[in-house]
mmCIF file with all atom_site columns, C-alpha atoms in Angstrom:
data_model
loop_
_atom_site.group_PDB
_atom_site.id
_atom_site.type_symbol
_atom_site.label_atom_id
_atom_site.label_alt_id
_atom_site.label_comp_id
_atom_site.label_asym_id
_atom_site.label_entity_id
_atom_site.label_seq_id
_atom_site.pdbx_PDB_ins_code
_atom_site.Cartn_x
_atom_site.Cartn_y
_atom_site.Cartn_z
_atom_site.occupancy
_atom_site.B_iso_or_equiv
_atom_site.pdbx_formal_charge
_atom_site.auth_seq_id
_atom_site.auth_comp_id
_atom_site.auth_asym_id
_atom_site.auth_atom_id
_atom_site.pdbx_PDB_model_num
ATOM 1   C CA . ALA A 1 1   ? 1.913   24.919 60.897  1.00 91.00 ? 727 ALA A CA 1
ATOM 2   C CA . SER A 1 2   ? 2.387   22.123 59.209  1.00 92.00 ? 728 SER A CA 1
ATOM 3   C CA . LEU A 1 3   ? -0.996  22.139 57.343  1.00 93.00 ? 729 LEU A CA 1
ATOM 4   C CA . ALA A 1 4   ? -0.802  26.163 56.638  1.00 92.00 ? 730 ALA A CA 1
ATOM 5   C CA . GLY A 1 5   ? 2.454   25.271 55.241  1.00 93.00 ? 731 GLY A CA 1
ATOM 6   C CA . VAL A 1 6   ? 3.684   28.088 57.376  1.00 94.00 ? 732 VAL A CA 1
ATOM 7   C CA . SER A 1 7   ? 6.024   28.168 60.480  1.00 93.00 ? 733 SER A CA 1
ATOM 8   C CA . GLU A 1 8   ? 4.996   28.187 63.882  1.00 90.00 ? 734 GLU A CA 1
ATOM 9   C CA . GLY A 1 9   ? 5.506   31.376 64.746  1.00 89.00 ? 735 GLY A CA 1
ATOM 10  C CA . THR A 1 10  ? 3.655   32.598 61.563  1.00 93.00 ? 736 THR A CA 1
ATOM 11  C CA . VAL A 1 11  ? 0.736   30.654 62.702  1.00 91.00 ? 737 VAL A CA 1
ATOM 12  C CA . SER A 1 12  ? 1.198   32.129 66.575  1.00 85.00 ? 738 SER A CA 1
ATOM 13  C CA . ARG A 1 13  ? 1.019   35.533 64.888  1.00 87.00 ? 739 ARG A CA 1
ATOM 14  C CA . ALA A 1 14  ? -2.161  35.119 62.489  1.00 89.00 ? 740 ALA A CA 1
ATOM 15  C CA . LEU A 1 15  ? -4.219  34.006 65.313  1.00 85.00 ? 741 LEU A CA 1
ATOM 16  C CA . SER A 1 16  ? -3.138  37.113 66.934  1.00 79.00 ? 742 SER A CA 1
ATOM 17  C CA . ASP A 1 17  ? -3.616  39.373 64.088  1.00 83.00 ? 743 ASP A CA 1
ATOM 18  C CA . ASN A 1 18  ? -0.547  40.481 63.974  1.00 87.00 ? 744 ASN A CA 1
ATOM 19  C CA . PRO A 1 19  ? -0.422  43.072 60.895  1.00 88.00 ? 745 PRO A CA 1
ATOM 20  C CA . ARG A 1 20  ? 3.624   41.327 60.372  1.00 90.00 ? 746 ARG A CA 1
ATOM 21  C CA . VAL A 1 21  ? 1.521   38.465 58.836  1.00 92.00 ? 747 VAL A CA 1
ATOM 22  C CA . ASN A 1 22  ? -0.518  39.451 55.327  1.00 92.00 ? 748 ASN A CA 1
ATOM 23  C CA . LEU A 1 23  ? -4.092  38.859 55.752  1.00 92.00 ? 749 LEU A CA 1
ATOM 24  C CA . THR A 1 24  ? -4.492  36.014 53.178  1.00 93.00 ? 750 THR A CA 1
ATOM 25  C CA . THR A 1 25  ? -2.234  33.777 55.191  1.00 94.00 ? 751 THR A CA 1
ATOM 26  C CA . ARG A 1 26  ? -3.783  35.286 58.711  1.00 92.00 ? 752 ARG A CA 1
ATOM 27  C CA . LYS A 1 27  ? -7.348  34.141 56.914  1.00 93.00 ? 753 LYS A CA 1
ATOM 28  C CA . ARG A 1 28  ? -5.879  30.497 55.870  1.00 93.00 ? 754 ARG A CA 1
ATOM 29  C CA . VAL A 1 29  ? -4.413  30.143 59.497  1.00 94.00 ? 755 VAL A CA 1
ATOM 30  C CA . LYS A 1 30  ? -8.024  30.654 61.410  1.00 92.00 ? 756 LYS A CA 1
ATOM 31  C CA . ALA A 1 31  ? -9.236  28.730 58.963  1.00 93.00 ? 757 ALA A CA 1
ATOM 32  C CA . ILE A 1 32  ? -7.357  25.611 59.347  1.00 94.00 ? 758 ILE A CA 1
ATOM 33  C CA . SER A 1 33  ? -7.434  26.032 63.224  1.00 92.00 ? 759 SER A CA 1
ATOM 34  C CA . LYS A 1 34  ? -11.232 26.345 63.246  1.00 89.00 ? 760 LYS A CA 1
ATOM 35  C CA . LYS A 1 35  ? -11.455 22.736 60.980  1.00 91.00 ? 761 LYS A CA 1
ATOM 36  C CA . VAL A 1 36  ? -8.992  21.094 63.163  1.00 92.00 ? 762 VAL A CA 1
ATOM 37  C CA . GLY A 1 37  ? -10.418 22.292 66.790  1.00 88.00 ? 763 GLY A CA 1
ATOM 38  C CA . TYR A 1 38  ? -7.476  24.163 67.919  1.00 85.00 ? 764 TYR A CA 1
ATOM 39  C CA . ARG A 1 39  ? -7.400  26.004 70.592  1.00 77.00 ? 765 ARG A CA 1
ATOM 40  C CA . PRO A 1 40  ? -4.684  28.627 72.479  1.00 72.00 ? 766 PRO A CA 1
ATOM 41  C CA . ASN A 1 41  ? -3.171  27.370 75.580  1.00 70.00 ? 767 ASN A CA 1
ATOM 42  C CA . ILE A 1 42  ? -4.332  30.357 77.898  1.00 67.00 ? 768 ILE A CA 1
ATOM 43  C CA . ARG A 1 43  ? -1.554  29.535 80.774  1.00 68.00 ? 769 ARG A CA 1
ATOM 44  C CA . ALA A 1 44  ? 0.812   29.268 77.812  1.00 69.00 ? 770 ALA A CA 1
ATOM 45  C CA . ARG A 1 45  ? -0.028  32.674 76.411  1.00 70.00 ? 771 ARG A CA 1
ATOM 46  C CA . ALA A 1 46  ? -0.039  34.296 80.131  1.00 65.00 ? 772 ALA A CA 1
ATOM 47  C CA . LEU A 1 47  ? 3.467   33.028 80.499  1.00 68.00 ? 773 LEU A CA 1
ATOM 48  C CA . ALA A 1 48  ? 4.774   34.669 77.507  1.00 70.00 ? 774 ALA A CA 1
ATOM 49  C CA . THR A 1 49  ? 2.610   37.721 77.463  1.00 71.00 ? 775 THR A CA 1
ATOM 50  C CA . GLY A 1 50  ? 2.645   38.549 80.954  1.00 72.00 ? 776 GLY A CA 1
ATOM 51  C CA . GLN A 1 51  ? -1.006  38.979 80.667  1.00 75.00 ? 777 GLN A CA 1
ATOM 52  C CA . THR A 1 52  ? -3.865  36.456 82.172  1.00 73.00 ? 778 THR A CA 1
ATOM 53  C CA . PHE A 1 53  ? -6.034  37.514 79.169  1.00 78.00 ? 779 PHE A CA 1
ATOM 54  C CA . THR A 1 54  ? -9.242  37.848 81.664  1.00 83.00 ? 780 THR A CA 1
ATOM 55  C CA . VAL A 1 55  ? -11.140 40.757 82.983  1.00 85.00 ? 781 VAL A CA 1
ATOM 56  C CA . GLY A 1 56  ? -12.707 40.588 86.651  1.00 81.00 ? 782 GLY A CA 1
ATOM 57  C CA . GLY A 1 57  ? -15.970 41.054 87.294  1.00 81.00 ? 783 GLY A CA 1
ATOM 58  C CA . ILE A 1 58  ? -17.465 42.521 90.404  1.00 81.00 ? 784 ILE A CA 1
ATOM 59  C CA . VAL A 1 59  ? -21.325 42.904 91.004  1.00 79.00 ? 785 VAL A CA 1
ATOM 60  C CA . ALA A 1 60  ? -21.414 45.679 94.065  1.00 79.00 ? 786 ALA A CA 1
ATOM 61  C CA . VAL A 1 61  ? -24.815 45.972 95.814  1.00 74.00 ? 787 VAL A CA 1
ATOM 62  C CA . GLU A 1 62  ? -25.983 47.945 98.963  1.00 71.00 ? 788 GLU A CA 1
ATOM 63  C CA . SER A 1 63  ? -26.635 46.280 101.881 1.00 66.00 ? 789 SER A CA 1
ATOM 64  C CA . PRO A 1 64  ? -29.126 45.468 102.278 1.00 58.00 ? 790 PRO A CA 1
ATOM 65  C CA . ARG A 1 65  ? -30.205 44.173 99.032  1.00 56.00 ? 791 ARG A CA 1
ATOM 66  C CA . THR A 1 66  ? -32.759 41.774 97.611  1.00 53.00 ? 792 THR A CA 1
ATOM 67  C CA . ILE A 1 67  ? -32.086 38.853 96.264  1.00 54.00 ? 793 ILE A CA 1
ATOM 68  C CA . ALA A 1 68  ? -34.079 39.798 93.250  1.00 53.00 ? 794 ALA A CA 1
ATOM 69  C CA . PHE A 1 69  ? -32.087 42.842 92.774  1.00 55.00 ? 795 PHE A CA 1
ATOM 70  C CA . THR A 1 70  ? -28.519 41.143 92.946  1.00 57.00 ? 796 THR A CA 1
ATOM 71  C CA . LEU A 1 71  ? -29.826 38.678 90.488  1.00 62.00 ? 797 LEU A CA 1
ATOM 72  C CA . ALA A 1 72  ? -30.946 41.214 87.966  1.00 60.00 ? 798 ALA A CA 1
ATOM 73  C CA . THR A 1 73  ? -27.514 42.961 88.610  1.00 63.00 ? 799 THR A CA 1
ATOM 74  C CA . PHE A 1 74  ? -25.745 39.954 87.617  1.00 66.00 ? 800 PHE A CA 1
ATOM 75  C CA . ARG A 1 75  ? -27.787 39.189 83.962  1.00 68.00 ? 801 ARG A CA 1
ATOM 76  C CA . LEU A 1 76  ? -26.507 42.741 82.757  1.00 70.00 ? 802 LEU A CA 1
ATOM 77  C CA . LEU A 1 77  ? -23.014 41.182 82.559  1.00 72.00 ? 803 LEU A CA 1
ATOM 78  C CA . GLU A 1 78  ? -23.818 38.506 80.463  1.00 76.00 ? 804 GLU A CA 1
ATOM 79  C CA . PRO A 1 79  ? -23.522 40.358 77.124  1.00 82.00 ? 805 PRO A CA 1
ATOM 80  C CA . LEU A 1 80  ? -19.933 41.518 78.150  1.00 82.00 ? 806 LEU A CA 1
ATOM 81  C CA . HIS A 1 81  ? -18.712 37.701 77.887  1.00 82.00 ? 807 HIS A CA 1
ATOM 82  C CA . ALA A 1 82  ? -19.385 37.729 74.257  1.00 83.00 ? 808 ALA A CA 1
ATOM 83  C CA . ALA A 1 83  ? -18.114 41.263 74.159  1.00 84.00 ? 809 ALA A CA 1
ATOM 84  C CA . PHE A 1 84  ? -14.643 40.278 76.054  1.00 84.00 ? 810 PHE A CA 1
ATOM 85  C CA . ALA A 1 85  ? -14.823 36.940 74.023  1.00 82.00 ? 811 ALA A CA 1
ATOM 86  C CA . GLN A 1 86  ? -14.234 39.023 70.572  1.00 81.00 ? 812 GLN A CA 1
ATOM 87  C CA . VAL A 1 87  ? -11.164 40.799 71.793  1.00 79.00 ? 813 VAL A CA 1
ATOM 88  C CA . GLY A 1 88  ? -9.397  37.612 73.440  1.00 77.00 ? 814 GLY A CA 1
ATOM 89  C CA . ARG A 1 89  ? -10.448 38.012 76.849  1.00 81.00 ? 815 ARG A CA 1
ATOM 90  C CA . HIS A 1 90  ? -12.640 36.300 79.527  1.00 81.00 ? 816 HIS A CA 1
ATOM 91  C CA . LEU A 1 91  ? -14.822 37.432 82.058  1.00 82.00 ? 817 LEU A CA 1
ATOM 92  C CA . LEU A 1 92  ? -14.132 36.182 85.198  1.00 79.00 ? 818 LEU A CA 1
ATOM 93  C CA . LEU A 1 93  ? -17.008 36.647 87.070  1.00 76.00 ? 819 LEU A CA 1
ATOM 94  C CA . SER A 1 94  ? -16.873 36.971 91.336  1.00 73.00 ? 820 SER A CA 1
ATOM 95  C CA . LEU A 1 95  ? -19.559 34.544 92.304  1.00 65.00 ? 821 LEU A CA 1
ATOM 96  C CA . GLU A 1 96  ? -20.735 36.185 95.521  1.00 63.00 ? 822 GLU A CA 1
ATOM 97  C CA . PRO A 1 97  ? -21.513 39.936 95.252  1.00 65.00 ? 823 PRO A CA 1
ATOM 98  C CA . LEU A 1 98  ? -19.613 42.612 96.741  1.00 75.00 ? 824 LEU A CA 1
ATOM 99  C CA . VAL A 1 99  ? -22.086 43.879 99.602  1.00 75.00 ? 825 VAL A CA 1
ATOM 100 C CA . VAL A 1 100 ? -20.978 47.532 100.423 1.00 75.00 ? 826 VAL A CA 1
ATOM 101 C CA . PRO A 1 101 ? -22.766 48.829 103.325 1.00 72.00 ? 827 PRO A CA 1
ATOM 102 C CA . LEU A 1 102 ? -23.371 52.598 102.895 1.00 69.00 ? 828 LEU A CA 1
ATOM 103 C CA . ALA A 1 103 ? -21.617 53.907 106.255 1.00 73.00 ? 829 ALA A CA 1
ATOM 104 C CA . ALA A 1 104 ? -18.472 51.564 105.584 1.00 75.00 ? 830 ALA A CA 1
ATOM 105 C CA . THR A 1 105 ? -15.348 53.407 105.487 1.00 82.00 ? 831 THR A CA 1
ATOM 106 C CA . ARG A 1 106 ? -12.959 50.291 104.393 1.00 84.00 ? 832 ARG A CA 1
ATOM 107 C CA . VAL A 1 107 ? -13.821 47.844 101.865 1.00 82.00 ? 833 VAL A CA 1
ATOM 108 C CA . GLU A 1 108 ? -11.942 44.786 101.168 1.00 82.00 ? 834 GLU A CA 1
ATOM 109 C CA . LEU A 1 109 ? -11.845 43.280 97.321  1.00 83.00 ? 835 LEU A CA 1
ATOM 110 C CA . PRO A 1 110 ? -11.735 39.757 96.015  1.00 80.00 ? 836 PRO A CA 1
ATOM 111 C CA . LYS A 1 111 ? -8.703  38.007 96.534  1.00 78.00 ? 837 LYS A CA 1
ATOM 112 C CA . MET A 1 112 ? -8.551  37.497 92.762  1.00 74.00 ? 838 MET A CA 1
ATOM 113 C CA . ILE A 1 113 ? -8.554  41.403 91.591  1.00 77.00 ? 839 ILE A CA 1
ATOM 114 C CA . THR A 1 114 ? -6.051  42.326 94.924  1.00 76.00 ? 840 THR A CA 1
ATOM 115 C CA . GLU A 1 115 ? -3.510  39.759 93.873  1.00 74.00 ? 841 GLU A CA 1
ATOM 116 C CA . GLN A 1 116 ? -3.820  40.575 89.819  1.00 70.00 ? 842 GLN A CA 1
ATOM 117 C CA . HIS A 1 117 ? -5.384  37.354 88.704  1.00 76.00 ? 843 HIS A CA 1
ATOM 118 C CA . THR A 1 118 ? -7.055  39.551 85.888  1.00 83.00 ? 844 THR A CA 1
ATOM 119 C CA . ASP A 1 119 ? -6.042  42.200 83.299  1.00 84.00 ? 845 ASP A CA 1
ATOM 120 C CA . GLY A 1 120 ? -8.663  44.606 84.068  1.00 86.00 ? 846 GLY A CA 1
ATOM 121 C CA . LEU A 1 121 ? -12.053 44.777 86.430  1.00 87.00 ? 847 LEU A CA 1
ATOM 122 C CA . VAL A 1 122 ? -15.753 46.000 85.667  1.00 87.00 ? 848 VAL A CA 1
ATOM 123 C CA . VAL A 1 123 ? -17.486 46.843 88.533  1.00 86.00 ? 849 VAL A CA 1
ATOM 124 C CA . LEU A 1 124 ? -21.473 47.059 88.344  1.00 82.00 ? 850 LEU A CA 1
ATOM 125 C CA . GLY A 1 125 ? -24.040 48.049 90.142  1.00 75.00 ? 851 GLY A CA 1
ATOM 126 C CA . TYR A 1 126 ? -23.087 50.391 93.230  1.00 76.00 ? 852 TYR A CA 1
ATOM 127 C CA . MET A 1 127 ? -20.726 52.879 94.233  1.00 81.00 ? 853 MET A CA 1
ATOM 128 C CA . THR A 1 128 ? -19.622 54.383 97.506  1.00 83.00 ? 854 THR A CA 1
ATOM 129 C CA . GLU A 1 129 ? -16.244 56.255 98.787  1.00 85.00 ? 855 GLU A CA 1
ATOM 130 C CA . ALA A 1 130 ? -14.918 53.171 100.365 1.00 86.00 ? 856 ALA A CA 1
ATOM 131 C CA . LEU A 1 131 ? -15.321 51.064 97.539  1.00 86.00 ? 857 LEU A CA 1
ATOM 132 C CA . ALA A 1 132 ? -13.852 53.769 95.227  1.00 86.00 ? 858 ALA A CA 1
ATOM 133 C CA . GLU A 1 133 ? -10.751 54.200 97.340  1.00 87.00 ? 859 GLU A CA 1
ATOM 134 C CA . ALA A 1 134 ? -10.200 50.662 97.375  1.00 86.00 ? 860 ALA A CA 1
ATOM 135 C CA . LEU A 1 135 ? -10.748 50.469 93.724  1.00 86.00 ? 861 LEU A CA 1
ATOM 136 C CA . THR A 1 136 ? -8.245  53.200 92.966  1.00 85.00 ? 862 THR A CA 1
ATOM 137 C CA . ARG A 1 137 ? -5.515  51.741 94.789  1.00 84.00 ? 863 ARG A CA 1
ATOM 138 C CA . LEU A 1 138 ? -5.221  48.752 92.039  1.00 83.00 ? 864 LEU A CA 1
ATOM 139 C CA . ASP A 1 139 ? -2.895  48.950 89.318  1.00 81.00 ? 865 ASP A CA 1
ATOM 140 C CA . ILE A 1 140 ? -5.194  47.538 86.806  1.00 84.00 ? 866 ILE A CA 1
ATOM 141 C CA . PRO A 1 141 ? -7.655  49.251 84.482  1.00 87.00 ? 867 PRO A CA 1
ATOM 142 C CA . LEU A 1 142 ? -11.078 49.351 85.656  1.00 87.00 ? 868 LEU A CA 1
ATOM 143 C CA . VAL A 1 143 ? -14.141 50.875 84.455  1.00 87.00 ? 869 VAL A CA 1
ATOM 144 C CA . VAL A 1 144 ? -17.599 51.182 86.650  1.00 86.00 ? 870 VAL A CA 1
ATOM 145 C CA . LEU A 1 145 ? -21.059 50.492 85.194  1.00 83.00 ? 871 LEU A CA 1
ATOM 146 C CA . ASN A 1 146 ? -24.400 51.900 85.976  1.00 77.00 ? 872 ASN A CA 1
ATOM 147 C CA . ALA A 1 147 ? -23.287 53.065 89.104  1.00 77.00 ? 873 ALA A CA 1
ATOM 148 C CA . ARG A 1 148 ? -22.948 57.021 90.565  1.00 75.00 ? 874 ARG A CA 1
ATOM 149 C CA . LYS A 1 149 ? -19.399 58.355 89.710  1.00 78.00 ? 875 LYS A CA 1
ATOM 150 C CA . VAL A 1 150 ? -17.351 59.201 92.107  1.00 81.00 ? 876 VAL A CA 1
ATOM 151 C CA . GLY A 1 151 ? -13.715 60.959 92.143  1.00 81.00 ? 877 GLY A CA 1
ATOM 152 C CA . ASP A 1 152 ? -11.724 59.791 89.191  1.00 81.00 ? 878 ASP A CA 1
ATOM 153 C CA . LEU A 1 153 ? -13.268 56.838 88.150  1.00 81.00 ? 879 LEU A CA 1
ATOM 154 C CA . CYS A 1 154 ? -13.913 55.917 84.803  1.00 81.00 ? 880 CYS A CA 1
ATOM 155 C CA . THR A 1 155 ? -17.852 55.311 84.900  1.00 83.00 ? 881 THR A CA 1
ATOM 156 C CA . ILE A 1 156 ? -20.526 54.666 82.344  1.00 81.00 ? 882 ILE A CA 1
ATOM 157 C CA . ASN A 1 157 ? -24.053 55.064 83.311  1.00 77.00 ? 883 ASN A CA 1
ATOM 158 C CA . LEU A 1 158 ? -27.597 54.416 81.200  1.00 74.00 ? 884 LEU A CA 1
ATOM 159 C CA . ASN A 1 159 ? -29.116 58.378 80.916  1.00 78.00 ? 885 ASN A CA 1
ATOM 160 C CA . GLU A 1 160 ? -31.980 57.360 83.115  1.00 79.00 ? 886 GLU A CA 1
ATOM 161 C CA . GLU A 1 161 ? -33.942 60.394 82.436  1.00 86.00 ? 887 GLU A CA 1
ATOM 162 C CA . ARG A 1 162 ? -33.879 60.086 78.998  1.00 89.00 ? 888 ARG A CA 1
ATOM 163 C CA . THR A 1 163 ? -34.534 56.639 78.692  1.00 87.00 ? 889 THR A CA 1
ATOM 164 C CA . THR A 1 164 ? -37.663 57.142 81.072  1.00 89.00 ? 890 THR A CA 1
ATOM 165 C CA . SER A 1 165 ? -38.895 59.515 78.518  1.00 93.00 ? 891 SER A CA 1
ATOM 166 C CA . ASP A 1 166 ? -37.869 57.595 75.444  1.00 93.00 ? 892 ASP A CA 1
ATOM 167 C CA . LEU A 1 167 ? -40.504 54.875 76.845  1.00 93.00 ? 893 LEU A CA 1
ATOM 168 C CA . VAL A 1 168 ? -42.973 57.487 77.265  1.00 95.00 ? 894 VAL A CA 1
ATOM 169 C CA . ARG A 1 169 ? -42.995 58.683 73.918  1.00 95.00 ? 895 ARG A CA 1
ATOM 170 C CA . HIS A 1 170 ? -42.931 55.413 72.538  1.00 95.00 ? 896 HIS A CA 1
ATOM 171 C CA . LEU A 1 171 ? -45.967 54.280 74.196  1.00 95.00 ? 897 LEU A CA 1
ATOM 172 C CA . ALA A 1 172 ? -47.705 57.996 73.596  1.00 95.00 ? 898 ALA A CA 1
ATOM 173 C CA . ALA A 1 173 ? -46.908 57.166 69.716  1.00 95.00 ? 899 ALA A CA 1
ATOM 174 C CA . LEU A 1 174 ? -48.761 53.898 69.860  1.00 95.00 ? 900 LEU A CA 1
ATOM 175 C CA . GLY A 1 175 ? -52.170 55.843 71.031  1.00 94.00 ? 901 GLY A CA 1
ATOM 176 C CA . HIS A 1 176 ? -51.638 54.869 74.679  1.00 95.00 ? 902 HIS A CA 1
ATOM 177 C CA . LYS A 1 177 ? -53.260 58.139 76.942  1.00 92.00 ? 903 LYS A CA 1
ATOM 178 C CA . TRP A 1 178 ? -52.659 56.529 80.409  1.00 93.00 ? 904 TRP A CA 1
ATOM 179 C CA . ILE A 1 179 ? -49.161 55.915 80.938  1.00 94.00 ? 905 ILE A CA 1
ATOM 180 C CA . ALA A 1 180 ? -48.022 55.163 85.038  1.00 90.00 ? 906 ALA A CA 1
ATOM 181 C CA . PHE A 1 181 ? -44.758 54.862 86.074  1.00 88.00 ? 907 PHE A CA 1
ATOM 182 C CA . VAL A 1 182 ? -43.562 52.531 88.909  1.00 82.00 ? 908 VAL A CA 1
ATOM 183 C CA . ASN A 1 183 ? -40.042 53.831 90.220  1.00 75.00 ? 909 ASN A CA 1
ATOM 184 C CA . GLY A 1 184 ? -38.487 50.722 91.662  1.00 64.00 ? 910 GLY A CA 1
ATOM 185 C CA . ASP A 1 185 ? -36.512 51.794 95.193  1.00 57.00 ? 911 ASP A CA 1
ATOM 186 C CA . SER A 1 186 ? -34.403 54.437 96.183  1.00 52.00 ? 912 SER A CA 1
ATOM 187 C CA . ASP A 1 187 ? -31.278 53.572 95.009  1.00 50.00 ? 913 ASP A CA 1
ATOM 188 C CA . ASN A 1 188 ? -29.130 55.754 96.890  1.00 48.00 ? 914 ASN A CA 1
ATOM 189 C CA . GLY A 1 189 ? -31.660 58.564 95.567  1.00 56.00 ? 915 GLY A CA 1
ATOM 190 C CA . PHE A 1 190 ? -29.706 59.056 92.028  1.00 61.00 ? 916 PHE A CA 1
ATOM 191 C CA . ARG A 1 191 ? -31.499 57.322 89.447  1.00 65.00 ? 917 ARG A CA 1
ATOM 192 C CA . SER A 1 192 ? -34.579 57.705 91.504  1.00 70.00 ? 918 SER A CA 1
ATOM 193 C CA . ARG A 1 193 ? -34.646 61.079 91.037  1.00 75.00 ? 919 ARG A CA 1
ATOM 194 C CA . LEU A 1 194 ? -33.739 61.226 87.264  1.00 79.00 ? 920 LEU A CA 1
ATOM 195 C CA . ARG A 1 195 ? -36.517 58.887 85.955  1.00 84.00 ? 921 ARG A CA 1
ATOM 196 C CA . PRO A 1 196 ? -39.663 60.322 87.493  1.00 87.00 ? 922 PRO A CA 1
ATOM 197 C CA . MET A 1 197 ? -38.536 63.865 86.056  1.00 88.00 ? 923 MET A CA 1
ATOM 198 C CA . GLY A 1 198 ? -37.957 61.944 82.401  1.00 90.00 ? 924 GLY A CA 1
ATOM 199 C CA . TYR A 1 199 ? -41.424 60.577 82.889  1.00 91.00 ? 925 TYR A CA 1
ATOM 200 C CA . ALA A 1 200 ? -43.304 64.482 83.702  1.00 92.00 ? 926 ALA A CA 1
ATOM 201 C CA . ARG A 1 201 ? -41.212 65.904 80.823  1.00 92.00 ? 927 ARG A CA 1
ATOM 202 C CA . ALA A 1 202 ? -42.233 63.415 78.148  1.00 94.00 ? 928 ALA A CA 1
ATOM 203 C CA . MET A 1 203 ? -45.711 63.364 79.241  1.00 94.00 ? 929 MET A CA 1
ATOM 204 C CA . GLU A 1 204 ? -46.482 66.982 79.055  1.00 94.00 ? 930 GLU A CA 1
ATOM 205 C CA . GLU A 1 205 ? -44.867 67.090 75.432  1.00 94.00 ? 931 GLU A CA 1
ATOM 206 C CA . ALA A 1 206 ? -47.297 64.130 74.610  1.00 94.00 ? 932 ALA A CA 1
ATOM 207 C CA . GLY A 1 207 ? -50.058 66.583 76.347  1.00 94.00 ? 933 GLY A CA 1
ATOM 208 C CA . LEU A 1 208 ? -51.160 63.716 78.704  1.00 94.00 ? 934 LEU A CA 1
ATOM 209 C CA . ALA A 1 209 ? -51.050 64.220 82.634  1.00 91.00 ? 935 ALA A CA 1
ATOM 210 C CA . PRO A 1 210 ? -48.555 62.411 84.976  1.00 91.00 ? 936 PRO A CA 1
ATOM 211 C CA . LEU A 1 211 ? -50.736 60.255 87.183  1.00 88.00 ? 937 LEU A CA 1
ATOM 212 C CA . PRO A 1 212 ? -50.597 60.406 90.557  1.00 85.00 ? 938 PRO A CA 1
ATOM 213 C CA . GLY A 1 213 ? -47.594 58.967 93.141  1.00 80.00 ? 939 GLY A CA 1
ATOM 214 C CA . TYR A 1 214 ? -45.047 58.734 90.164  1.00 78.00 ? 940 TYR A CA 1
ATOM 215 C CA . GLU A 1 215 ? -42.702 60.689 92.263  1.00 75.00 ? 941 GLU A CA 1
ATOM 216 C CA . GLU A 1 216 ? -43.157 58.194 94.932  1.00 69.00 ? 942 GLU A CA 1
ATOM 217 C CA . VAL A 1 217 ? -40.356 55.087 95.488  1.00 59.00 ? 943 VAL A CA 1
ATOM 218 C CA . GLY A 1 218 ? -42.084 51.893 95.162  1.00 51.00 ? 944 GLY A CA 1
ATOM 219 C CA . HIS A 1 219 ? -45.443 53.608 93.380  1.00 46.00 ? 945 HIS A CA 1
#
């Protein structure tokens, strides 16, 4: 505040992009804070605003699942760290995956979520009726990524059929004539049915014959 020649309140509002502070002052305050290495105190912010400034992340996996699948799913959360940081939030990822047996009727969520240590929640990878029920009891914003939609949960999914089609079209445009499709696993039947459909359609559009076995899981 002293270096910028403004009040501490103005500095606080400028660093929060409050429109009550003009753009020129905001830019000057941010430039000075960066130059002197200033970092806001998250705990103090939480006391003042009633927010934790963190978003919880859970990787839900079907039981049993391979370690390779779990690690690959965790990697999908990496881009979210940067995205949340841009809006002043930290992604607090649960260190262990939430293992959800398909037949389970009840799911225990991590304490960091149930005790509301976060302002929101991102769930990635897998969804059952029991998990959906546990999530809907939470009183925080949440979104499910890349899992089948259950009930009214906000879900964002890849278009599996279109994605496979786009890959085939790309390879065909490069002049490839023999394009195989390998379906990774059953994934509860959800994605495994969509992927080969996109493959077959794109191969037909390119005037190519789908290679045998493309509809079989693990082939």
